[in-house]
PDB file of C-alpha atoms in Angstrom:
ATOM      1  CA  GLN J1496      12.894  14.303   4.026  1.00  0.00           C
ATOM      2  CA  VAL J1497      10.207  11.918   3.123  1.00  0.00           C
ATOM      3  CA  GLN J1498       7.295  11.510   4.811  1.00  0.00           C
ATOM      4  CA  LEU J1499       5.047   8.281   4.758  1.00  0.00           C
ATOM      5  CA  VAL J1500       2.213   8.285   7.388  1.00  0.00           C
ATOM      6  CA  GLU J1501      -0.702   5.416   6.798  1.00  0.00           C
ATOM      7  CA  SER J1502      -3.841   4.798   8.054  1.00  0.00           C
ATOM      8  CA  GLY J1503      -7.137   3.530   8.428  1.00  0.00           C
ATOM      9  CA  GLY J1504      -6.227   0.265   9.432  1.00  0.00           C
ATOM     10  CA  GLY J1505      -8.216  -1.296  12.499  1.00  0.00           C
ATOM     11  CA  LEU J1506     -10.043  -4.617  13.095  1.00  0.00           C
ATOM     12  CA  VAL J1507     -12.562  -6.145  10.723  1.00  0.00           C
ATOM     13  CA  GLN J1508     -15.030  -9.290  10.369  1.00  0.00           C
ATOM     14  CA  ALA J1509     -13.999 -11.823   8.009  1.00  0.00           C
ATOM     15  CA  GLY J1510     -15.181 -10.475   4.839  1.00  0.00           C
ATOM     16  CA  GLY J1511     -15.243  -7.189   5.562  1.00  0.00           C
ATOM     17  CA  SER J1512     -14.003  -3.919   4.172  1.00  0.00           C
ATOM     18  CA  LEU J1513     -11.241  -1.222   4.801  1.00  0.00           C
ATOM     19  CA  ARG J1514      -9.735   1.588   3.142  1.00  0.00           C
ATOM     20  CA  LEU J1515      -6.235   2.753   4.038  1.00  0.00           C
ATOM     21  CA  SER J1516      -4.698   5.938   3.020  1.00  0.00           C
ATOM     22  CA  CYS J1517      -0.912   6.693   2.305  1.00  0.00           C
ATOM     23  CA  ALA J1518       0.146  10.619   2.938  1.00  0.00           C
ATOM     24  CA  ALA J1519       3.073  11.485   1.591  1.00  0.00           C
ATOM     25  CA  SER J1520       5.238  14.159   2.885  1.00  0.00           C
ATOM     26  CA  VAL J1521       7.379  14.305   0.111  1.00  0.00           C
ATOM     27  CA  ARG J1522       8.920  16.802  -3.291  1.00  0.00           C
ATOM     28  CA  MET J1523       7.719  15.751  -6.681  1.00  0.00           C
ATOM     29  CA  PHE J1524       5.291  12.935  -5.247  1.00  0.00           C
ATOM     30  CA  SER J1525       3.133  12.800  -8.589  1.00  0.00           C
ATOM     31  CA  SER J1526       6.455  11.539 -10.259  1.00  0.00           C
ATOM     32  CA  TYR J1527       7.257   8.235  -8.532  1.00  0.00           C
ATOM     33  CA  ALA J1528       5.100   5.029  -8.935  1.00  0.00           C
ATOM     34  CA  MET J1529       4.195   4.032  -5.408  1.00  0.00           C
ATOM     35  CA  GLY J1530       2.741   0.652  -3.705  1.00  0.00           C
ATOM     36  CA  TRP J1531       1.791  -0.597  -0.479  1.00  0.00           C
ATOM     37  CA  PHE J1532       3.635  -3.253   1.452  1.00  0.00           C
ATOM     38  CA  ARG J1533       2.503  -4.953   4.419  1.00  0.00           C
ATOM     39  CA  GLN J1534       4.144  -7.239   7.144  1.00  0.00           C
ATOM     40  CA  ALA J1535       2.271  -9.892   9.166  1.00  0.00           C
ATOM     41  CA  PRO J1536       3.274 -11.544  12.588  1.00  0.00           C
ATOM     42  CA  GLY J1537       6.934 -13.363  12.305  1.00  0.00           C
ATOM     43  CA  GLU J1538       7.037 -12.459   8.694  1.00  0.00           C
ATOM     44  CA  GLU J1539       8.947 -10.532   6.147  1.00  0.00           C
ATOM     45  CA  ARG J1540       7.737  -7.376   4.550  1.00  0.00           C
ATOM     46  CA  GLU J1541       5.848  -8.386   1.453  1.00  0.00           C
ATOM     47  CA  PHE J1542       4.968  -6.249  -1.714  1.00  0.00           C
ATOM     48  CA  VAL J1543       1.105  -6.149  -2.565  1.00  0.00           C
ATOM     49  CA  ALA J1544      -0.332  -3.596  -4.835  1.00  0.00           C
ATOM     50  CA  ALA J1545       1.776  -1.007  -7.259  1.00  0.00           C
ATOM     51  CA  ILE J1546       0.522   2.430  -9.295  1.00  0.00           C
ATOM     52  CA  SER J1547       2.150   4.210 -11.881  1.00  0.00           C
ATOM     53  CA  TRP J1548       2.664   8.229 -10.635  1.00  0.00           C
ATOM     54  CA  SER J1549      -0.435   9.010 -12.949  1.00  0.00           C
ATOM     55  CA  GLY J1550      -2.522   6.433 -12.135  1.00  0.00           C
ATOM     56  CA  GLY J1551      -3.313   4.827 -15.095  1.00  0.00           C
ATOM     57  CA  SER J1552      -1.301   1.481 -14.369  1.00  0.00           C
ATOM     58  CA  THR J1553      -1.458  -1.233 -11.131  1.00  0.00           C
ATOM     59  CA  TYR J1554      -0.550  -4.226 -10.534  1.00  0.00           C
ATOM     60  CA  TYR J1555      -1.092  -7.202  -7.926  1.00  0.00           C
ATOM     61  CA  THR J1556       0.205  -9.572  -5.796  1.00  0.00           C
ATOM     62  CA  ASP J1557      -1.593 -12.409  -6.960  1.00  0.00           C
ATOM     63  CA  SER J1558      -3.210 -12.808  -3.634  1.00  0.00           C
ATOM     64  CA  VAL J1559      -4.915  -9.391  -3.970  1.00  0.00           C
ATOM     65  CA  LYS J1560      -6.001  -9.601  -7.244  1.00  0.00           C
ATOM     66  CA  GLY J1561     -10.108  -9.180  -7.450  1.00  0.00           C
ATOM     67  CA  ARG J1562      -9.825  -7.986  -3.727  1.00  0.00           C
ATOM     68  CA  PHE J1563      -8.114  -5.153  -3.284  1.00  0.00           C
ATOM     69  CA  THR J1564      -7.713  -1.864  -5.858  1.00  0.00           C
ATOM     70  CA  ILE J1565      -4.657   0.941  -5.488  1.00  0.00           C
ATOM     71  CA  SER J1566      -5.820   4.452  -7.034  1.00  0.00           C
ATOM     72  CA  ARG J1567      -3.979   7.967  -6.050  1.00  0.00           C
ATOM     73  CA  ASP J1568      -4.715  11.551  -5.416  1.00  0.00           C
ATOM     74  CA  ASN J1569      -1.985  13.767  -6.784  1.00  0.00           C
ATOM     75  CA  ALA J1570      -3.345  17.037  -5.566  1.00  0.00           C
ATOM     76  CA  LYS J1571      -3.215  15.309  -2.150  1.00  0.00           C
ATOM     77  CA  ASN J1572      -0.199  13.673  -2.147  1.00  0.00           C
ATOM     78  CA  THR J1573      -1.875  10.228  -1.081  1.00  0.00           C
ATOM     79  CA  VAL J1574      -2.206   7.153  -1.838  1.00  0.00           C
ATOM     80  CA  TYR J1575      -5.251   4.282  -1.077  1.00  0.00           C
ATOM     81  CA  LEU J1576      -5.738   0.516  -0.901  1.00  0.00           C
ATOM     82  CA  GLN J1577      -9.552  -0.351  -0.894  1.00  0.00           C
ATOM     83  CA  MET J1578      -9.681  -3.372   0.321  1.00  0.00           C
ATOM     84  CA  ASN J1579     -12.725  -5.975   0.135  1.00  0.00           C
ATOM     85  CA  ILE J1580     -13.598  -9.433   1.058  1.00  0.00           C
ATOM     86  CA  LEU J1581     -10.883  -9.578   3.511  1.00  0.00           C
ATOM     87  CA  LYS J1582      -9.331 -13.125   4.837  1.00  0.00           C
ATOM     88  CA  PRO J1583      -7.723 -13.109   7.778  1.00  0.00           C
ATOM     89  CA  GLU J1584      -4.471 -14.232   5.985  1.00  0.00           C
ATOM     90  CA  ASP J1585      -4.540 -10.852   5.592  1.00  0.00           C
ATOM     91  CA  THR J1586      -4.239  -9.462   8.818  1.00  0.00           C
ATOM     92  CA  ALA J1587      -0.520  -7.742   9.028  1.00  0.00           C
ATOM     93  CA  VAL J1588       0.936  -3.854   9.366  1.00  0.00           C
ATOM     94  CA  TYR J1589       0.365  -2.338   6.060  1.00  0.00           C
ATOM     95  CA  TYR J1590       2.821   0.358   4.477  1.00  0.00           C
ATOM     96  CA  CYS J1591       3.027   2.001   1.555  1.00  0.00           C
ATOM     97  CA  ASN J1592       6.125   3.529   0.307  1.00  0.00           C
ATOM     98  CA  ARG J1593       7.637   4.289  -3.667  1.00  0.00           C
ATOM     99  CA  VAL J1594       7.813   1.287  -6.093  1.00  0.00           C
ATOM    100  CA  LEU J1595      10.294   0.455  -8.364  1.00  0.00           C
ATOM    101  CA  TRP J1596       8.153   0.447 -11.351  1.00  0.00           C
ATOM    102  CA  GLY J1597       7.357  -2.650 -12.466  1.00  0.00           C
ATOM    103  CA  THR J1598       9.257  -4.765  -9.502  1.00  0.00           C
ATOM    104  CA  ARG J1599       8.412  -5.588  -6.479  1.00  0.00           C
ATOM    105  CA  ARG J1600      10.933  -2.926  -4.488  1.00  0.00           C
ATOM    106  CA  ALA J1601      10.474  -0.256  -2.483  1.00  0.00           C
ATOM    107  CA  ASP J1602      12.219   2.826  -3.593  1.00  0.00           C
ATOM    108  CA  PHE J1603      12.495   5.319  -0.158  1.00  0.00           C
ATOM    109  CA  GLY J1604      15.294   3.672   1.986  1.00  0.00           C
ATOM    110  CA  SER J1605      13.055   4.994   4.983  1.00  0.00           C
ATOM    111  CA  TRP J1606       9.235   3.468   5.991  1.00  0.00           C
ATOM    112  CA  GLY J1607       6.010   4.551   7.749  1.00  0.00           C
ATOM    113  CA  GLN J1608       4.922   3.487  10.975  1.00  0.00           C
ATOM    114  CA  GLY J1609       2.560   1.835   9.020  1.00  0.00           C
ATOM    115  CA  THR J1610      -0.948   0.893   9.684  1.00  0.00           C
ATOM    116  CA  PRO J1611      -2.313  -1.848  11.037  1.00  0.00           C
ATOM    117  CA  VAL J1612      -5.323  -4.799   9.888  1.00  0.00           C
ATOM    118  CA  THR J1613      -6.310  -7.365  11.966  1.00  0.00           C
ATOM    119  CA  VAL J1614      -8.882  -9.932   9.878  1.00  0.00           C
ATOM    120  CA  SER J1615     -10.933 -12.347  12.551  1.00  0.00           C
ATOM    121  CA  SER J1616     -12.593 -15.053  11.460  1.00  0.00           C
TER     122      SER J1616
END
């Protein structure tokens, strides 16, 4: 059974930074591409960033390129999202999930509780 636990969200002023973490209780974590997604109030969940199983390759949605960095520590079964130069439009609940590599699709059927990020202007 997959368990994903996101943490690190909070309230931050525009221009600030946050680092999100996602601890995954799943076998063979180091074999999976992982990603971050977010859901703003009243909106559908959207893809944010993905990282290959080794951490050697990444890709991002255009709106966060140059500001967000995804990374992972396979020894800790954890994936991170460093978010810099935050904007009010980054306000959302952030989730992690396995990613079908090369796509924006989540691959685990279940989701964690997410971690909320609020960026004030």
